[in-house]
mmCIF file of N, CA and C in Angstrom:
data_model
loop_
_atom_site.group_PDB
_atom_site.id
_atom_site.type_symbol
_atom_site.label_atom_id
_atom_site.label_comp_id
_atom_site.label_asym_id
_atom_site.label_seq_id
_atom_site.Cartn_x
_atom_site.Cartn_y
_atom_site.Cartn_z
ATOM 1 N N UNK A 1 88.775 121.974 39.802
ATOM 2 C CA UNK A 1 89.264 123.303 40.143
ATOM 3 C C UNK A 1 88.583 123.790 41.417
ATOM 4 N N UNK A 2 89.474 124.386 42.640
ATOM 5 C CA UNK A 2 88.722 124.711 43.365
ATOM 6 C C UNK A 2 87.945 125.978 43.241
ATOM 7 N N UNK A 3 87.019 126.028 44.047
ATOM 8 C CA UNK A 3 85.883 126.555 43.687
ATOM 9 C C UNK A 3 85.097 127.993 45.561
ATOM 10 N N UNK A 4 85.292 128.613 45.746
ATOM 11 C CA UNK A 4 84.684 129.287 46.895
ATOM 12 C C UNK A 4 83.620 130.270 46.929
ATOM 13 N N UNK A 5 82.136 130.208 46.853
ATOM 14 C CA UNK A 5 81.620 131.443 46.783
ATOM 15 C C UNK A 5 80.785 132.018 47.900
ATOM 16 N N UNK A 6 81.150 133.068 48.333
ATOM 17 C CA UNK A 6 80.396 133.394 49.450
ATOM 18 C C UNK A 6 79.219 134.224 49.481
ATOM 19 N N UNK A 7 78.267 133.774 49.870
ATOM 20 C CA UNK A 7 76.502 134.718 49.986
ATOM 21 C C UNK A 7 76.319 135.115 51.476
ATOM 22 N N UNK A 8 75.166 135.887 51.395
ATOM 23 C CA UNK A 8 74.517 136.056 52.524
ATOM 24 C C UNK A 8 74.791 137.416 53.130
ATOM 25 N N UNK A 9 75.397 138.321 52.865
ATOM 26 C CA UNK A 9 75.957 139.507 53.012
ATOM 27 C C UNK A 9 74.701 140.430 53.037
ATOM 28 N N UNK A 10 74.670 141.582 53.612
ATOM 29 C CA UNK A 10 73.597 142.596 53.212
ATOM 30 C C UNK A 10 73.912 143.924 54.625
ATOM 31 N N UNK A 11 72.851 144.690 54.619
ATOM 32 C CA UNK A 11 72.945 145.478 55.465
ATOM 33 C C UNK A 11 71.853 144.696 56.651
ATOM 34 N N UNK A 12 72.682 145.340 57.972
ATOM 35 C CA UNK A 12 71.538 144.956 59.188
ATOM 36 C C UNK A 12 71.661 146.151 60.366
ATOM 37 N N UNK A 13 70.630 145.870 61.102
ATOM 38 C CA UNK A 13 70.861 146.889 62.542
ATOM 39 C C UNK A 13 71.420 146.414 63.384
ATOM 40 N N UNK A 14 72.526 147.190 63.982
ATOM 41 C CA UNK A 14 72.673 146.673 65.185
ATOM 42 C C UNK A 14 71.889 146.007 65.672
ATOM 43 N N UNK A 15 72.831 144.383 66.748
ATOM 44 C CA UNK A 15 71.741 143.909 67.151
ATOM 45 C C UNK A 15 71.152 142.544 66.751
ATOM 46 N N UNK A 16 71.199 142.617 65.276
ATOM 47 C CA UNK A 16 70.932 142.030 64.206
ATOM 48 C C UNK A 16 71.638 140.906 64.229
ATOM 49 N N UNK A 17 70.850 139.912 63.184
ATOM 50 C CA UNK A 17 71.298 138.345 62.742
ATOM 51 C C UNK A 17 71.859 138.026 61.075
ATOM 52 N N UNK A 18 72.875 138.001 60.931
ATOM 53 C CA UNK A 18 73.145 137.534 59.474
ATOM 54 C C UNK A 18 73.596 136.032 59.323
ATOM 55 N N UNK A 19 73.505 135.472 58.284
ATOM 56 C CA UNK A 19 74.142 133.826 57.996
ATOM 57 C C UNK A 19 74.937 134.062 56.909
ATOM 58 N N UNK A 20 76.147 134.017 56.700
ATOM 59 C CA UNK A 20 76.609 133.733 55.823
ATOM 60 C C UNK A 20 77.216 132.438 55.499
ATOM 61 N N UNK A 21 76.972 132.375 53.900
ATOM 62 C CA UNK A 21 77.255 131.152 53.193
ATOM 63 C C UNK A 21 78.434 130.508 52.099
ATOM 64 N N UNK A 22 79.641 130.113 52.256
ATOM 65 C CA UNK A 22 80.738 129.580 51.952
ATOM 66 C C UNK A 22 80.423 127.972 50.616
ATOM 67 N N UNK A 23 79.865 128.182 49.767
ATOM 68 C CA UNK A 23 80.054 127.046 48.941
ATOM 69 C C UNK A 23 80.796 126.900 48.218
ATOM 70 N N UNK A 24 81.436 125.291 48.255
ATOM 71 C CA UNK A 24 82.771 124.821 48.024
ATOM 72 C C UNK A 24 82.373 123.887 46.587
ATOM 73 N N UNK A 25 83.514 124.136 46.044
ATOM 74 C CA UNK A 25 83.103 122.858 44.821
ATOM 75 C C UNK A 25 84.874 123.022 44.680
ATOM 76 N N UNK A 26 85.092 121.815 43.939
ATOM 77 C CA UNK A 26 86.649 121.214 43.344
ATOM 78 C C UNK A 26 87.173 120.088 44.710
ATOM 79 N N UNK A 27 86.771 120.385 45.447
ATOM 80 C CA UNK A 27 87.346 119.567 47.044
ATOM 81 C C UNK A 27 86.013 119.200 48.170
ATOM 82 N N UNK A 28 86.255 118.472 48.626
ATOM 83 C CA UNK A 28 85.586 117.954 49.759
ATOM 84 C C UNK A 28 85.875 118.729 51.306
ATOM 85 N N UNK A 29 84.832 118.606 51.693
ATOM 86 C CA UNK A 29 84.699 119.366 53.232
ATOM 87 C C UNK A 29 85.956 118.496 54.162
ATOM 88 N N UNK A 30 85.706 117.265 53.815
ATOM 89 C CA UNK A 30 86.908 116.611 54.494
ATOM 90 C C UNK A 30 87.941 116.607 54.324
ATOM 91 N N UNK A 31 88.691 117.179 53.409
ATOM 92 C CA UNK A 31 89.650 117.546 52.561
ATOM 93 C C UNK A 31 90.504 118.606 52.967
ATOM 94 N N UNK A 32 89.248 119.570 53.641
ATOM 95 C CA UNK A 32 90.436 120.931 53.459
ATOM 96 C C UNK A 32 89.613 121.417 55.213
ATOM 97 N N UNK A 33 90.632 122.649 55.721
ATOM 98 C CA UNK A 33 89.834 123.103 56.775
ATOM 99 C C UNK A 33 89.482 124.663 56.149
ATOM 100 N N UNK A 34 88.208 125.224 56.127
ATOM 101 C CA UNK A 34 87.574 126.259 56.089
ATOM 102 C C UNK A 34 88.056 127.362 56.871
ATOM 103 N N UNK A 35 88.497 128.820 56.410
ATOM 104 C CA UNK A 35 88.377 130.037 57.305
ATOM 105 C C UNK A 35 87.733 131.103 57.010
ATOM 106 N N UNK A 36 87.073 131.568 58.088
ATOM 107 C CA UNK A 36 86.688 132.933 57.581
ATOM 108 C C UNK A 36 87.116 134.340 57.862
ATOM 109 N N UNK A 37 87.483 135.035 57.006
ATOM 110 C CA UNK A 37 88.447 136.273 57.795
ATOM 111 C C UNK A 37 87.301 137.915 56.987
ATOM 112 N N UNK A 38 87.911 138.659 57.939
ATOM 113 C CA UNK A 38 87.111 140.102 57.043
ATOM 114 C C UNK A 38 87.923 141.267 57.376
ATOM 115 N N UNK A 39 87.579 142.218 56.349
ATOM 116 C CA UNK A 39 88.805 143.622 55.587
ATOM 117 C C UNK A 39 87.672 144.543 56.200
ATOM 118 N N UNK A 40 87.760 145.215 57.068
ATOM 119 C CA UNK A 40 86.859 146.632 56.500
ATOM 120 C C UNK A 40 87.974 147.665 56.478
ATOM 121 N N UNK A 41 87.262 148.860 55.893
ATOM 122 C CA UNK A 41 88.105 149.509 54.707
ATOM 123 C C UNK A 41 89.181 150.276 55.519
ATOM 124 N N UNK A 42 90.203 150.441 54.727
ATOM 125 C CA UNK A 42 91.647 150.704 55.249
ATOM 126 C C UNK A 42 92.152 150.525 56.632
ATOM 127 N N UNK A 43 91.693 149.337 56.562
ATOM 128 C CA UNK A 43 92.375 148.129 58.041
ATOM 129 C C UNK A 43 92.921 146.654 57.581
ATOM 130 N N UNK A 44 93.284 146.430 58.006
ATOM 131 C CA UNK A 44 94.110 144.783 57.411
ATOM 132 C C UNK A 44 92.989 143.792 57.538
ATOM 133 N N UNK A 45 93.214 142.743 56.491
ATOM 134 C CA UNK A 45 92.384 141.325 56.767
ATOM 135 C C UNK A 45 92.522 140.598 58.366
ATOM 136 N N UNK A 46 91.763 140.465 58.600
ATOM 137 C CA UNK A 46 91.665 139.702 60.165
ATOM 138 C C UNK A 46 91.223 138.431 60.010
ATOM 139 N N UNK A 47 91.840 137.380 61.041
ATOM 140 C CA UNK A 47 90.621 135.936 61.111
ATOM 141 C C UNK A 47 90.106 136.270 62.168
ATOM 142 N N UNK A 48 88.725 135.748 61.337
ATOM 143 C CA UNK A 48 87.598 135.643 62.365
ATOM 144 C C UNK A 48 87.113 134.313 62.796
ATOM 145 N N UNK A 49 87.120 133.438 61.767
ATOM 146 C CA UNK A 49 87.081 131.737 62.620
ATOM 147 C C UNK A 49 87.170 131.210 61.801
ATOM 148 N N UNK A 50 87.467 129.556 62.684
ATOM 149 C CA UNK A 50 87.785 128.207 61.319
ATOM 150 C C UNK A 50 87.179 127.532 61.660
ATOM 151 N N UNK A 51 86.626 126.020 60.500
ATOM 152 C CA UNK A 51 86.478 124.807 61.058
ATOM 153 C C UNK A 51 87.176 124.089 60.768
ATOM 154 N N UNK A 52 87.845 122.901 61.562
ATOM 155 C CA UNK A 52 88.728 122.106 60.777
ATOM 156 C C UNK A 52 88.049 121.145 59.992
ATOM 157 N N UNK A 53 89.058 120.283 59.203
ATOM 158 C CA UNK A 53 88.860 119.222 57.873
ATOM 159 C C UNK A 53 88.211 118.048 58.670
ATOM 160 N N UNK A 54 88.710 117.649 59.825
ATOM 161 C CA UNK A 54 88.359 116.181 60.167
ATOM 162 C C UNK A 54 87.239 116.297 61.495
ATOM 163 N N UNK A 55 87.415 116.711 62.542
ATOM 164 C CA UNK A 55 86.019 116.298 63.731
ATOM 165 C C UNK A 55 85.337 117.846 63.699
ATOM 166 N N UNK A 56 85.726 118.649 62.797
ATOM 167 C CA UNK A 56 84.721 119.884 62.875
ATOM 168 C C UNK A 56 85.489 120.859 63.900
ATOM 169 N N UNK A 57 85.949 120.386 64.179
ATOM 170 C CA UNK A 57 86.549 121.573 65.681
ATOM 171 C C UNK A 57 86.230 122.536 65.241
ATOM 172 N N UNK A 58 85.690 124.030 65.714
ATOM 173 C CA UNK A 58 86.044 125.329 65.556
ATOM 174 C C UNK A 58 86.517 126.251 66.395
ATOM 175 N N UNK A 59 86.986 127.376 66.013
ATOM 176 C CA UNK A 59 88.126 127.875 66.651
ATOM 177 C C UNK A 59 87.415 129.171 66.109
ATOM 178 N N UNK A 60 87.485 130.747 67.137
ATOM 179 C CA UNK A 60 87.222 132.121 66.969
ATOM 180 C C UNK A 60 88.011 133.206 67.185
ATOM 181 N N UNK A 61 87.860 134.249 66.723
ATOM 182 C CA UNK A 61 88.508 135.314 67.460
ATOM 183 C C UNK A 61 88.106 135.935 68.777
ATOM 184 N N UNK A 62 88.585 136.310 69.858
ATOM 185 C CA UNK A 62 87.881 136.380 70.793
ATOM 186 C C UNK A 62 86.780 137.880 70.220
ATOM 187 N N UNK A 63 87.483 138.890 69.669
ATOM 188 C CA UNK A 63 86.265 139.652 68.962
ATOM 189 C C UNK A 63 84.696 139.089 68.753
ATOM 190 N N UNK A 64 84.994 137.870 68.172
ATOM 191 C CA UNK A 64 83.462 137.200 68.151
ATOM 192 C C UNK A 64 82.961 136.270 68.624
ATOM 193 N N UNK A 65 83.643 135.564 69.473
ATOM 194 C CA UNK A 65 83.532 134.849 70.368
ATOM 195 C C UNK A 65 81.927 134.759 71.135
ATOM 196 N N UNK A 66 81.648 133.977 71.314
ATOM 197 C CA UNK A 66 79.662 134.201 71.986
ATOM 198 C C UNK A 66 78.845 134.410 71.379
ATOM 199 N N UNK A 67 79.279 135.093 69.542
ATOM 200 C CA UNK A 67 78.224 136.259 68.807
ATOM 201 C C UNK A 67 78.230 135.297 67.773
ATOM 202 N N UNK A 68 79.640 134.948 67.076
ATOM 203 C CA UNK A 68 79.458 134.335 65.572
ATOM 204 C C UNK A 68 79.835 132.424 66.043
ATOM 205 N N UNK A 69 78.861 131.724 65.064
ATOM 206 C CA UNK A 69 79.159 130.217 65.241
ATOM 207 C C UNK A 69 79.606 130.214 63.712
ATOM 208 N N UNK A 70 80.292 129.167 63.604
ATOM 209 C CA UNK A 70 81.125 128.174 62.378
ATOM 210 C C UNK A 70 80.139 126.781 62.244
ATOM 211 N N UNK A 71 79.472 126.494 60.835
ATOM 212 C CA UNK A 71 79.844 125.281 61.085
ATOM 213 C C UNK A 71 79.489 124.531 59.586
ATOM 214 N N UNK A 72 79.424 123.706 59.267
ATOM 215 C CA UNK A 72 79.313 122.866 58.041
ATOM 216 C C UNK A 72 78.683 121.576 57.438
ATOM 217 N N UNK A 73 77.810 121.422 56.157
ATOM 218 C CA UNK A 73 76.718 120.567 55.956
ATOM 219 C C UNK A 73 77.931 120.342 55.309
ATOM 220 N N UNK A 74 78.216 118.443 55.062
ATOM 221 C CA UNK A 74 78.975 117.964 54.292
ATOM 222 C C UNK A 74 78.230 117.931 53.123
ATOM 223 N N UNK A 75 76.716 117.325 52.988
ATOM 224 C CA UNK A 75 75.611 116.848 51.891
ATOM 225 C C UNK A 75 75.943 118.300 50.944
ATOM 226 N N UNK A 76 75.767 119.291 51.329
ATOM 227 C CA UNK A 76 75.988 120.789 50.982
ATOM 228 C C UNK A 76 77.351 121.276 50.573
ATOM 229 N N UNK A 77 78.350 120.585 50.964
ATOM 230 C CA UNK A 77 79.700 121.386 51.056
ATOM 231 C C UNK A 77 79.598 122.613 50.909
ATOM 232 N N UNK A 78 78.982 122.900 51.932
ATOM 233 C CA UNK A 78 79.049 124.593 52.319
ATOM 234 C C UNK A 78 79.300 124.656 53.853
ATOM 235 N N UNK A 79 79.928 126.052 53.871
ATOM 236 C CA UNK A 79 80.534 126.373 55.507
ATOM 237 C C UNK A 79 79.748 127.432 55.535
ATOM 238 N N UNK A 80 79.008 127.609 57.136
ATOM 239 C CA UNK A 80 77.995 129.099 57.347
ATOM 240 C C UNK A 80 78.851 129.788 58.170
ATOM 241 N N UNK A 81 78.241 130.549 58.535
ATOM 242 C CA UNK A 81 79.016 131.725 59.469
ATOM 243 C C UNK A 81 77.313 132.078 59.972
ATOM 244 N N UNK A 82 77.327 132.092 61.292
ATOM 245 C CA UNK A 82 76.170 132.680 61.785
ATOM 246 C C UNK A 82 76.456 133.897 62.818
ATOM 247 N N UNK A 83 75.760 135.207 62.269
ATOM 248 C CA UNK A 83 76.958 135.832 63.088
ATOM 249 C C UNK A 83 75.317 136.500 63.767
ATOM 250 N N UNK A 84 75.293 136.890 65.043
ATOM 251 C CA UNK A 84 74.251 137.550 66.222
ATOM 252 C C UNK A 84 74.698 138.647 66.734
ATOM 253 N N UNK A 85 74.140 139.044 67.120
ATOM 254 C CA UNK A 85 74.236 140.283 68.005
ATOM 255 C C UNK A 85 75.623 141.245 67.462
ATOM 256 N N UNK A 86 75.509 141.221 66.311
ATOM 257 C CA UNK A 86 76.166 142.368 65.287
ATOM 258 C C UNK A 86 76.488 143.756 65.619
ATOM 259 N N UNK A 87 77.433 143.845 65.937
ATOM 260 C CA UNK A 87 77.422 146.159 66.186
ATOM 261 C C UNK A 87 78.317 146.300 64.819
ATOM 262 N N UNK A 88 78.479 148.066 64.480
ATOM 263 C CA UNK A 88 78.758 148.662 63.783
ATOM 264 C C UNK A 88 80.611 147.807 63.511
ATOM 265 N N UNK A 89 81.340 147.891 64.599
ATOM 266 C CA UNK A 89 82.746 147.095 64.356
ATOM 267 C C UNK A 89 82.627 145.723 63.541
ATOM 268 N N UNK A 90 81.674 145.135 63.192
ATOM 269 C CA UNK A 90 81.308 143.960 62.663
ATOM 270 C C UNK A 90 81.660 144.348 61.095
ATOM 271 N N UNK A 91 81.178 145.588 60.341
ATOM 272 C CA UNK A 91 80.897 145.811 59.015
ATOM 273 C C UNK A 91 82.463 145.540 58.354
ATOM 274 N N UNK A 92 82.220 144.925 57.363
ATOM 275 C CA UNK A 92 83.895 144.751 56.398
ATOM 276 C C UNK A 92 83.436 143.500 55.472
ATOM 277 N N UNK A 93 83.898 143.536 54.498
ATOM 278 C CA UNK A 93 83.866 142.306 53.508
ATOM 279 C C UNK A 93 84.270 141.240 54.316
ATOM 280 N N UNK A 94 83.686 140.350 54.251
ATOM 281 C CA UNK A 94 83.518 138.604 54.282
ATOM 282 C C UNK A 94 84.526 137.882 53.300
ATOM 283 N N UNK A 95 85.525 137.259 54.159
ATOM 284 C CA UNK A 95 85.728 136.075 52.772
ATOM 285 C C UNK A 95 85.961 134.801 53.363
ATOM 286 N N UNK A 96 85.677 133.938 52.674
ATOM 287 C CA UNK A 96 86.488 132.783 52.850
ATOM 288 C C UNK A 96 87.376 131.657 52.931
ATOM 289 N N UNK A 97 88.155 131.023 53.006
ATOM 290 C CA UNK A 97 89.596 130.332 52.375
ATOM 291 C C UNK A 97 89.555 128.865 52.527
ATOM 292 N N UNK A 98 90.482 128.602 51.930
ATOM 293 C CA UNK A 98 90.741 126.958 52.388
ATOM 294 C C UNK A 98 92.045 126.238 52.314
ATOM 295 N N UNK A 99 92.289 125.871 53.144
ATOM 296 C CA UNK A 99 93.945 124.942 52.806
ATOM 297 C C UNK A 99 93.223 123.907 53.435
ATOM 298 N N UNK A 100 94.847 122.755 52.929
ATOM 299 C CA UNK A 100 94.704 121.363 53.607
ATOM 300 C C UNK A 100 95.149 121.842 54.801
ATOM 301 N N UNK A 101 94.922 120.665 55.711
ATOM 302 C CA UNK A 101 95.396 120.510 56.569
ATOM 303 C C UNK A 101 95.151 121.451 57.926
ATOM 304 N N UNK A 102 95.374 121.542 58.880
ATOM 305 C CA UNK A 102 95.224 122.501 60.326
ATOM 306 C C UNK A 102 94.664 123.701 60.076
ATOM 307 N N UNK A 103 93.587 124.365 60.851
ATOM 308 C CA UNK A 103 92.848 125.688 60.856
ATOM 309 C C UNK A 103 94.444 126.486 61.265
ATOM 310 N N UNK A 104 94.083 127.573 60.280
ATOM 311 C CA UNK A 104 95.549 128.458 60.648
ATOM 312 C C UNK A 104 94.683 129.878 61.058
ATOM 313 N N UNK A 105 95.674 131.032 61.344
ATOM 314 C CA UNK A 105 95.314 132.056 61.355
ATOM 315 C C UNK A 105 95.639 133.234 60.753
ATOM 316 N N UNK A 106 96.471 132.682 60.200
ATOM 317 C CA UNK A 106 97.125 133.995 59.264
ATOM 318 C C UNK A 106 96.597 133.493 57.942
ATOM 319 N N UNK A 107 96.135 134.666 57.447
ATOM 320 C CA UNK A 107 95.487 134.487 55.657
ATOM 321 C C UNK A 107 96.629 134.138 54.517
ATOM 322 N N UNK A 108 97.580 134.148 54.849
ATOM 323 C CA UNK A 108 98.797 133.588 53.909
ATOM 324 C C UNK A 108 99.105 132.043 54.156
ATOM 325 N N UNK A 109 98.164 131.537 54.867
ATOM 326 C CA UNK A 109 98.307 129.763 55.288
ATOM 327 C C UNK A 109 97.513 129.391 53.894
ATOM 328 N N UNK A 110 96.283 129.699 53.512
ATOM 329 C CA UNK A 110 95.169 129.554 52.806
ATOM 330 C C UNK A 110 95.537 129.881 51.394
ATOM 331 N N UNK A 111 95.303 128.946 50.587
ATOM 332 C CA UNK A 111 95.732 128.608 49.136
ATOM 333 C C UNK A 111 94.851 129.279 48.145
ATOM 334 N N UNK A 112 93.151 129.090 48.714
ATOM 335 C CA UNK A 112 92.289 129.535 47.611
ATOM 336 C C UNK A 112 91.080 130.317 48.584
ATOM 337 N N UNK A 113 90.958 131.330 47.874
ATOM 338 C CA UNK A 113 89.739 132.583 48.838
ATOM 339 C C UNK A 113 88.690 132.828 47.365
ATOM 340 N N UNK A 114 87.504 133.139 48.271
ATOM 341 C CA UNK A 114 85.959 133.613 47.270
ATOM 342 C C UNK A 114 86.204 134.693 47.391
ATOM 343 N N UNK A 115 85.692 135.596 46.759
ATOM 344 C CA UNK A 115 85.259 136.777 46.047
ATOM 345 C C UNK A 115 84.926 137.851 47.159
ATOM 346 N N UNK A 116 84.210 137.288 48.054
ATOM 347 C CA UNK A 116 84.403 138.349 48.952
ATOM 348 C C UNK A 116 82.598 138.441 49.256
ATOM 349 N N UNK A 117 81.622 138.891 50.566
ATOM 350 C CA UNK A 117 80.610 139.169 50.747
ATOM 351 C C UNK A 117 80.792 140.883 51.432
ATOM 352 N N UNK A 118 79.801 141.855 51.292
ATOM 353 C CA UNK A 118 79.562 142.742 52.197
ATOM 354 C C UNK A 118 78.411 142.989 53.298
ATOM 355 N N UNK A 119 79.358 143.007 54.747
ATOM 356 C CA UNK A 119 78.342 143.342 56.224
ATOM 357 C C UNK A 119 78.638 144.331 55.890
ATOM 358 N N UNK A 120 77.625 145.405 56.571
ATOM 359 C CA UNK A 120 77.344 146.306 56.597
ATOM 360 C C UNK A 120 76.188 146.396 57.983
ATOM 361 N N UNK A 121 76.982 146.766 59.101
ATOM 362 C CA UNK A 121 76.113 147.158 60.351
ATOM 363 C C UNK A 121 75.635 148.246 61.021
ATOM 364 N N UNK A 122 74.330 148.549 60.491
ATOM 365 C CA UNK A 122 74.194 150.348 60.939
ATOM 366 C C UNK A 122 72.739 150.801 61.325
ATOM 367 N N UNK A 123 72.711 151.354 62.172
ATOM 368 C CA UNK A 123 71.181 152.205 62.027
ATOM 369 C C UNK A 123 70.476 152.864 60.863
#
């Protein structure tokens, strides 16, 4: 059964460094390509980045582009999110997804999503 849970969430300051953490169980890292998208409140789900299933490629939104990296321990089957230099537009639940096949961008490509993490970026 697939499996997605995401950690690493908390409050930070502007400025600030968070990691978030995507662990996978039911499927293999090679298997599926990883996304990560985020809701803050009464605004639509957005993608924020993917990695793909086979050479890792990753792909961003230009929103985070320079600030957040993608990337993935197979030994782990977990996907991080390293996100830097954080401002207040950053804050919204975290989630993560997975389909076979090609990093997509629309959250209706993605078959199975975790639970959800909360950023929270503030003075």
């Amino acid at each position: 059964q697939v499996h997605l849970v995401e950690s690493g969430g908390g409050l930070v300051q502007p400025g600030g460094s968070l990691r978030l953490s995507c662990a996978a169980s039911g499927f293999t890292l090679d298997a599926a390509a990883i996304g990560w998208f985020r809701q803050a409140p009464g605004k639509e789900r957005d993608w924020v980045s993917c990695i793909s299933r086979t050479d890792g490629t990753t792909y961003y939104a230009d929103s985070v582009k320079g600030r957040f990296t993608i990337s993935k321990d197979k030994s782990e089957n977990t996907v991080y999110l390293q996100m830097n230099s954080l401002k207040p537009e950053d804050t919204a639940v975290y989630y993560c997804a997975t389909r076979r096949g090609y990093c997509r961008r629309l959250g209706g490509d993605y078959a199975y999503w975790g639970q959800g993490t909360q950023v929270t970026v503030s003075s």
